[in-house]
Short mmCIF file of C-alpha atoms and ligand atoms in Angstrom, two decimals:
data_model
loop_
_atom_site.label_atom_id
_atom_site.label_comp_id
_atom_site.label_asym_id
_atom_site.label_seq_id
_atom_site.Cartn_x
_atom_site.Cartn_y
_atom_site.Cartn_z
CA UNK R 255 -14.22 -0.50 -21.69
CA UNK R 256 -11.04 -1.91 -19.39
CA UNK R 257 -8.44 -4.08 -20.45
CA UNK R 258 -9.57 -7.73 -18.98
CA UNK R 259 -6.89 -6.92 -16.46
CA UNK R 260 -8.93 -4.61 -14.58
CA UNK R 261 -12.41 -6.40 -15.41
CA UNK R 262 -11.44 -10.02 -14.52
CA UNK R 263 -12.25 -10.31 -10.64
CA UNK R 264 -8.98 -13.16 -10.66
CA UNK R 265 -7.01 -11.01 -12.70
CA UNK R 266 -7.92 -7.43 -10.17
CA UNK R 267 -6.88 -9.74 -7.42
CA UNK R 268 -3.21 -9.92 -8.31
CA UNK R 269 -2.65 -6.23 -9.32
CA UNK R 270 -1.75 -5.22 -5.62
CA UNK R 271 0.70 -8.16 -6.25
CA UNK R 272 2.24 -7.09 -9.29
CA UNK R 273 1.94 -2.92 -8.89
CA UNK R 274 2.66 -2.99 -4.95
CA UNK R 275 3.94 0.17 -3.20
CA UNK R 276 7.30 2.23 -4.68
CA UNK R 277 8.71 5.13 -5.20
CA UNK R 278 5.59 6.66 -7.67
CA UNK R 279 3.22 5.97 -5.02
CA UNK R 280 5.03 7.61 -2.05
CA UNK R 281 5.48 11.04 -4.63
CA UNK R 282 1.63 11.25 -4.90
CA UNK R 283 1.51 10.39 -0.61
CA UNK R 284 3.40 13.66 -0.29
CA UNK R 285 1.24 15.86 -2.70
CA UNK R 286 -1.85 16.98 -0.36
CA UNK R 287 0.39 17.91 2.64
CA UNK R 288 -0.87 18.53 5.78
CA UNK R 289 -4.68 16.84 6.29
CA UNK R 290 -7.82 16.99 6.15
CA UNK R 291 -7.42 17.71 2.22
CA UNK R 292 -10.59 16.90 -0.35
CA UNK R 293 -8.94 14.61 -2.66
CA UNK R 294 -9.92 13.01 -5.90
CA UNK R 295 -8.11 9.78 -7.49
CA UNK R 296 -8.85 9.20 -11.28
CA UNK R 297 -8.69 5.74 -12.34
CA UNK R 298 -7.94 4.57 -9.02
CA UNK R 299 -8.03 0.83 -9.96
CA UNK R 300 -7.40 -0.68 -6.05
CA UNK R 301 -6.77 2.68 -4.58
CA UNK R 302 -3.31 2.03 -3.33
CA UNK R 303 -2.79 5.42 -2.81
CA UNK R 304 -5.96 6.82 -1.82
CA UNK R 305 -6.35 4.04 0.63
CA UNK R 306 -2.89 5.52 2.55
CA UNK R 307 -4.61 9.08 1.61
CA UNK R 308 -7.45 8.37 3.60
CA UNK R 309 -4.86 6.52 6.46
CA UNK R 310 -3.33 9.96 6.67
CA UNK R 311 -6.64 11.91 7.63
CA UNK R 312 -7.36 13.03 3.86
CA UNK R 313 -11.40 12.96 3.01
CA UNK R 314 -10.82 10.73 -0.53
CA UNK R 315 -12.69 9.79 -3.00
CA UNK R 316 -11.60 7.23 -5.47
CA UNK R 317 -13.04 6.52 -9.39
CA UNK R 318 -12.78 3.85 -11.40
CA UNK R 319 -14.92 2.26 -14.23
CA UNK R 320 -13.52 -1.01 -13.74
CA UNK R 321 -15.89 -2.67 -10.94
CA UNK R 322 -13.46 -5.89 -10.13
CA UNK R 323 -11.01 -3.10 -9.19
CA UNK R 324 -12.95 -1.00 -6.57
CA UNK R 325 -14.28 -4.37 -5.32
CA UNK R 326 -10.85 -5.03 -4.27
CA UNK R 327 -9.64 -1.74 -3.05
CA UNK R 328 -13.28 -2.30 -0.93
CA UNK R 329 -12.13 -5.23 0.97
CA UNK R 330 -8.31 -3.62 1.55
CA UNK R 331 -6.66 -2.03 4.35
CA UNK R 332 -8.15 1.29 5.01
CA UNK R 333 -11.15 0.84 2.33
CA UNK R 334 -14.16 1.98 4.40
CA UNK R 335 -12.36 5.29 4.58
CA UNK R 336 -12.61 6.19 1.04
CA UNK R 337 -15.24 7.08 -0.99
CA UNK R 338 -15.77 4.84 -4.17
CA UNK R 339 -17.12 5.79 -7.44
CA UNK R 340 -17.49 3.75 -10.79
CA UNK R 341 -16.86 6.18 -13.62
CA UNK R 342 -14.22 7.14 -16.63
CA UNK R 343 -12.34 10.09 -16.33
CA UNK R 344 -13.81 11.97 -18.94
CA UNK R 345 -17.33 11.27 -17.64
CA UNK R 346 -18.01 10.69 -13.78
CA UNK R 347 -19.96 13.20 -12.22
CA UNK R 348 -19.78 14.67 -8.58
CA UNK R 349 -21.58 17.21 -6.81
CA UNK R 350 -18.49 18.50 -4.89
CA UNK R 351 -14.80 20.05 -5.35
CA UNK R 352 -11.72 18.95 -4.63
CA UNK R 353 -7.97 20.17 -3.28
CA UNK R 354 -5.99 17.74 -5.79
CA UNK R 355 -7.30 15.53 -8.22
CA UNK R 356 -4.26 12.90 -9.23
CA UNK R 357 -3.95 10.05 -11.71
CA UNK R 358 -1.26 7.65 -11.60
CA UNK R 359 -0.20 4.02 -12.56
CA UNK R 360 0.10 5.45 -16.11
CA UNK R 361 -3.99 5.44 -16.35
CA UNK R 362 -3.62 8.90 -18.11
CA UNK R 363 -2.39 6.83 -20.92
CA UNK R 364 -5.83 4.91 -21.41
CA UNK R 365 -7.24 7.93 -22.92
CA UNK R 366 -6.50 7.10 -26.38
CA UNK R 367 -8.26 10.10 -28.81
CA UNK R 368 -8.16 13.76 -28.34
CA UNK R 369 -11.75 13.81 -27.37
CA UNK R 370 -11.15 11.41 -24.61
CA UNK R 371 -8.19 13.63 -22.87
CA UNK R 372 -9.97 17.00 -23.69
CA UNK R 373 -13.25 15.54 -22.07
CA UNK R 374 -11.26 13.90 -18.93
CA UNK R 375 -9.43 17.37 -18.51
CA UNK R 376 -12.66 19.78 -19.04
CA UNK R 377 -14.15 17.06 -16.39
CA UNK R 378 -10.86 17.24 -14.18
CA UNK R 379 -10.88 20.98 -14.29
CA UNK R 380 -14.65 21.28 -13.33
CA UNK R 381 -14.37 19.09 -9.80
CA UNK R 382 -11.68 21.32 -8.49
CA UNK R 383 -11.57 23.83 -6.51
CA UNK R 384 -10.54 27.98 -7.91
CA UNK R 385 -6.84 26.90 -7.98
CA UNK R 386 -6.78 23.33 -7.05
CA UNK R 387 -4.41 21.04 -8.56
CA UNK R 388 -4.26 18.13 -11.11
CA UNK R 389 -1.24 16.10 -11.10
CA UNK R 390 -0.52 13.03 -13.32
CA UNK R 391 2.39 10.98 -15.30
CA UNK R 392 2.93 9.81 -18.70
CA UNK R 393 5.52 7.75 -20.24
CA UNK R 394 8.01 9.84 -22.23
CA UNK R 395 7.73 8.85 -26.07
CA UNK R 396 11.30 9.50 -26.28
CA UNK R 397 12.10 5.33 -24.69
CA UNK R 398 11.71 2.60 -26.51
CA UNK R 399 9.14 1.34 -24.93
CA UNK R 400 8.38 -1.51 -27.34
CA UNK R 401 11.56 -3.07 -25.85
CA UNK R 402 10.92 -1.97 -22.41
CA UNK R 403 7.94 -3.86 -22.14
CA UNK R 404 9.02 -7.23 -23.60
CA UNK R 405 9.10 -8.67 -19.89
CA UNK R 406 8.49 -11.46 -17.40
CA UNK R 407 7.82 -12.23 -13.77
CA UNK R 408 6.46 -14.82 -11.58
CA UNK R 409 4.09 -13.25 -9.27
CA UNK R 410 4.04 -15.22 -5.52
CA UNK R 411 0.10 -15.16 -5.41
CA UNK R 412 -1.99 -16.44 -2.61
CA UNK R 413 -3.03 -19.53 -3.95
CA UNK R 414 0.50 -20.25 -5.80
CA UNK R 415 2.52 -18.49 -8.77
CA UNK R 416 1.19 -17.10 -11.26
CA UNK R 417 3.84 -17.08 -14.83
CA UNK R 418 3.10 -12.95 -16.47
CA UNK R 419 4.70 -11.95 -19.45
CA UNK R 420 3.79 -9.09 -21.51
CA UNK R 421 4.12 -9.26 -25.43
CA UNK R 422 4.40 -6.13 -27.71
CA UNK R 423 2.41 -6.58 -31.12
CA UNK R 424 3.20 -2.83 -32.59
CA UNK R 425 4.50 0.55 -31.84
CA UNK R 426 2.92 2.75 -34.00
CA UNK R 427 2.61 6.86 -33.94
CA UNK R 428 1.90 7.81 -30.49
CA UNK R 429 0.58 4.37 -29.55
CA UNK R 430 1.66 0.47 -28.38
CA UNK R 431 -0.65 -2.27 -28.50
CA UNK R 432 0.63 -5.30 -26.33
CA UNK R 433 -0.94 -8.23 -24.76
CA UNK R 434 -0.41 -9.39 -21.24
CA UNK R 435 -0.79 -13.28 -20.64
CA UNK R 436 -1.10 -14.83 -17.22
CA UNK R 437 -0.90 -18.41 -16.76
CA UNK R 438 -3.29 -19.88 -14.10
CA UNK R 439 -2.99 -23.34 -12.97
CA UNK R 440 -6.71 -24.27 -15.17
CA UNK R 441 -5.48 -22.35 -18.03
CA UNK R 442 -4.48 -19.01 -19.95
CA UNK R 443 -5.53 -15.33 -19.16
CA UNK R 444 -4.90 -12.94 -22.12
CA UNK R 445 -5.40 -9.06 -21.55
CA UNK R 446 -5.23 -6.70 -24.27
CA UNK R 447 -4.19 -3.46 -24.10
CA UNK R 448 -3.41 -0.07 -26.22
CA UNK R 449 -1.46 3.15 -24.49
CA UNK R 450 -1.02 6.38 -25.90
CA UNK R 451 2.50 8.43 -25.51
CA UNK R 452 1.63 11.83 -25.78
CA UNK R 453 4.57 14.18 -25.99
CA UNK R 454 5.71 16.82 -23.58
CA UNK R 455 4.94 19.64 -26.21
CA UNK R 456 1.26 18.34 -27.26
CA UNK R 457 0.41 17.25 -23.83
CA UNK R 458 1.27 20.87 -22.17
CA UNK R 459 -0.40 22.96 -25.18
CA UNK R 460 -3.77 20.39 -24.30
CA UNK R 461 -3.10 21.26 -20.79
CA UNK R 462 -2.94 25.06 -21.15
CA UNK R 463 -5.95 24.71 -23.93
CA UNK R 464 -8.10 23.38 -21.01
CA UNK R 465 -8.06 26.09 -18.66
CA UNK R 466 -4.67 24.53 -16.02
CA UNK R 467 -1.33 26.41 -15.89
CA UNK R 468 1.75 24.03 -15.72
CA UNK R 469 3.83 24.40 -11.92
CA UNK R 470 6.55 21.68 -12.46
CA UNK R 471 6.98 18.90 -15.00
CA UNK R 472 9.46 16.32 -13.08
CA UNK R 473 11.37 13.88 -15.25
CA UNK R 474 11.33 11.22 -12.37
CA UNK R 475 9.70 10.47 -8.72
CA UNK R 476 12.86 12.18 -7.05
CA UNK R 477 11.33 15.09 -8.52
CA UNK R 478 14.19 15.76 -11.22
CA UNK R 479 13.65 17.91 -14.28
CA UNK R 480 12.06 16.45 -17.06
CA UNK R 481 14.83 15.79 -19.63
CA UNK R 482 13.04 15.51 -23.11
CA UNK R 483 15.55 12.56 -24.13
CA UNK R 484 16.24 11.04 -21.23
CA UNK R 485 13.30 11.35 -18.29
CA UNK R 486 11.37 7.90 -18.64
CA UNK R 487 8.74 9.41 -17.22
CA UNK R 488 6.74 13.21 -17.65
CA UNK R 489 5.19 14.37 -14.50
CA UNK R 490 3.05 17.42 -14.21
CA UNK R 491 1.67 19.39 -11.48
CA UNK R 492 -0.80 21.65 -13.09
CA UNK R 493 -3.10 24.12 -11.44
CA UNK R 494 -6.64 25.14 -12.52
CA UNK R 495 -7.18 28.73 -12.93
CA UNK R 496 -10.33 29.89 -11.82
C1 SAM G 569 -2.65 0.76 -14.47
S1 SAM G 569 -4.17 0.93 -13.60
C2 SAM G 569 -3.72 2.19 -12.41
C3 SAM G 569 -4.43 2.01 -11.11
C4 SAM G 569 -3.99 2.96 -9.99
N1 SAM G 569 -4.11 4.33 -10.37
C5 SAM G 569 -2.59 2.67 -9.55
O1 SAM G 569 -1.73 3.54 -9.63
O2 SAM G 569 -2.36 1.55 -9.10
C6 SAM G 569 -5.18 1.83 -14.76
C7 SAM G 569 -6.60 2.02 -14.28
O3 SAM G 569 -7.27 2.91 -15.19
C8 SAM G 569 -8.62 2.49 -15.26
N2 SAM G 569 -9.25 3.09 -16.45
C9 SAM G 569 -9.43 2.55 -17.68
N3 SAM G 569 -10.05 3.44 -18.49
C10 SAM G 569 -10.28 4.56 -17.74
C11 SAM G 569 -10.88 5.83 -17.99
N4 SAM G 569 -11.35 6.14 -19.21
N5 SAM G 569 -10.97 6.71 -16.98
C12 SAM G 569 -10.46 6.43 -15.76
N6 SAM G 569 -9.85 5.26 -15.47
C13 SAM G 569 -9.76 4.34 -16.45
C14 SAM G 569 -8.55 0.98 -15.26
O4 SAM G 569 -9.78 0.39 -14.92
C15 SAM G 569 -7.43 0.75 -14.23
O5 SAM G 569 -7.94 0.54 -12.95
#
């Protein structure tokens, strides 16, 4: 099930607000070169990206179980040109192959138990094409993340500002559990969440398990190295052998 902040249709309408376009989303842009590519986007929430896929001339298809979420990527620029699915990871279903299959926006990190990134890799694997590609970040366990995440913003929305701030409850083994409260003019939104940090080592071994060989693991969007202590983020481009 989605945190609230995907599920709640006034909560969906200010994530284009609060996760607008940046450096992360113009790295993925650049991944399918030259169009028309068959392109998949895994938890696609509003489809920031696979809307501009689908700009560029790129046949997309975007998943998502979180229906507030694909309702709003719907009624966005570019919408009508992708192709929206409501599924998890680990369990949608399609009857076709892809180029690239991507997930971004840390979604990656929803997938809590070994099952659930075994079954969304096995799944990933199967809807691409002999040799396709499966590229995705995670947040490097090595940052203290329980700090980094002890923020607050204002966010300008349409009908006035909205107050955000996020509150960590615990780091614990791989996983943080932290709350995110928004505060509407007729009262409080709370949405919970729980990530999971995999590390580099674990993550690649999982990878390699599945049936994907590892191309590049960038450390950041300008497409440095990943630097076990010091990358805040772990980015790999891994291809499925046939
Ligand atoms: C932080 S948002 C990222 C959205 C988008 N990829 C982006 O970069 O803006 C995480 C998304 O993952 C979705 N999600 C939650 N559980 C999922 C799962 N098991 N499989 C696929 N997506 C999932 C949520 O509904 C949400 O839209």
């Amino acid at each position: 099930m989605p945190d609230a902040h995907y599920e709640l249709p006034e909560l969906a309408a200010l994530y284009d607000i609060e996760c607008g376009w940046s450096e992360d989303r113009e790295f993925y842009l650049q991944l399918p070169g030259s169009p028309p590519k068959a392109v998949l986007e895994l938890g696609c929430g509003t489809g920031l990206i696979a809307r501009a896929m689908a700009g560029d001339g790129h046949d997309v298809t975007a998943v998502d179980p979180a229906q507030a979420m694909l309702d709003v990527g719907r009624q966005s620029p570019n919408g009508d040109r992708v192709r929206w699915e409501q599924g998890f990871a680990q369990h949608f279903r399609l009857d076709r192959r892809f180029d690239l299959a991507f997930m971004t926006g840390h979604a990656f990190q929803v997938l809590l138990t070994d099952d659930d990134v075994n079954a969304a890799l096995d799944n990933i694997h199967r809807h691409l094409k002999p040799s396709g590609v499966f590229a995705f970040e995670t947040r490097n366990p090595a940052l203290p993340w329980e700090r980094l995440f002890e923020e607050s913003e204002i966010l300008q929305a349409p009908d006035g500002p909205v107050p955000i701030d996020w509150r960590v409850h615990w780091r614990r083994g791989e996983f943080i559990r932290f709350n995110t409260h928004y505060q509407f003019t007729d009262g409080e939104r709370i949405s919970e969440s729980t990530l999971r940090f995999l590390p580099f080592d674990r993550l690649s071994e999982m990878l390699v398990d599945r049936g994907f060989e590892i191309e590049h693991v960038y450390g950041n969007w300008d497409r440095t190295a990943f630097d076990p202590e010091h990358s805040a983020e772990i980015i790999f481009i891994a291809r499925a052998k046939p």
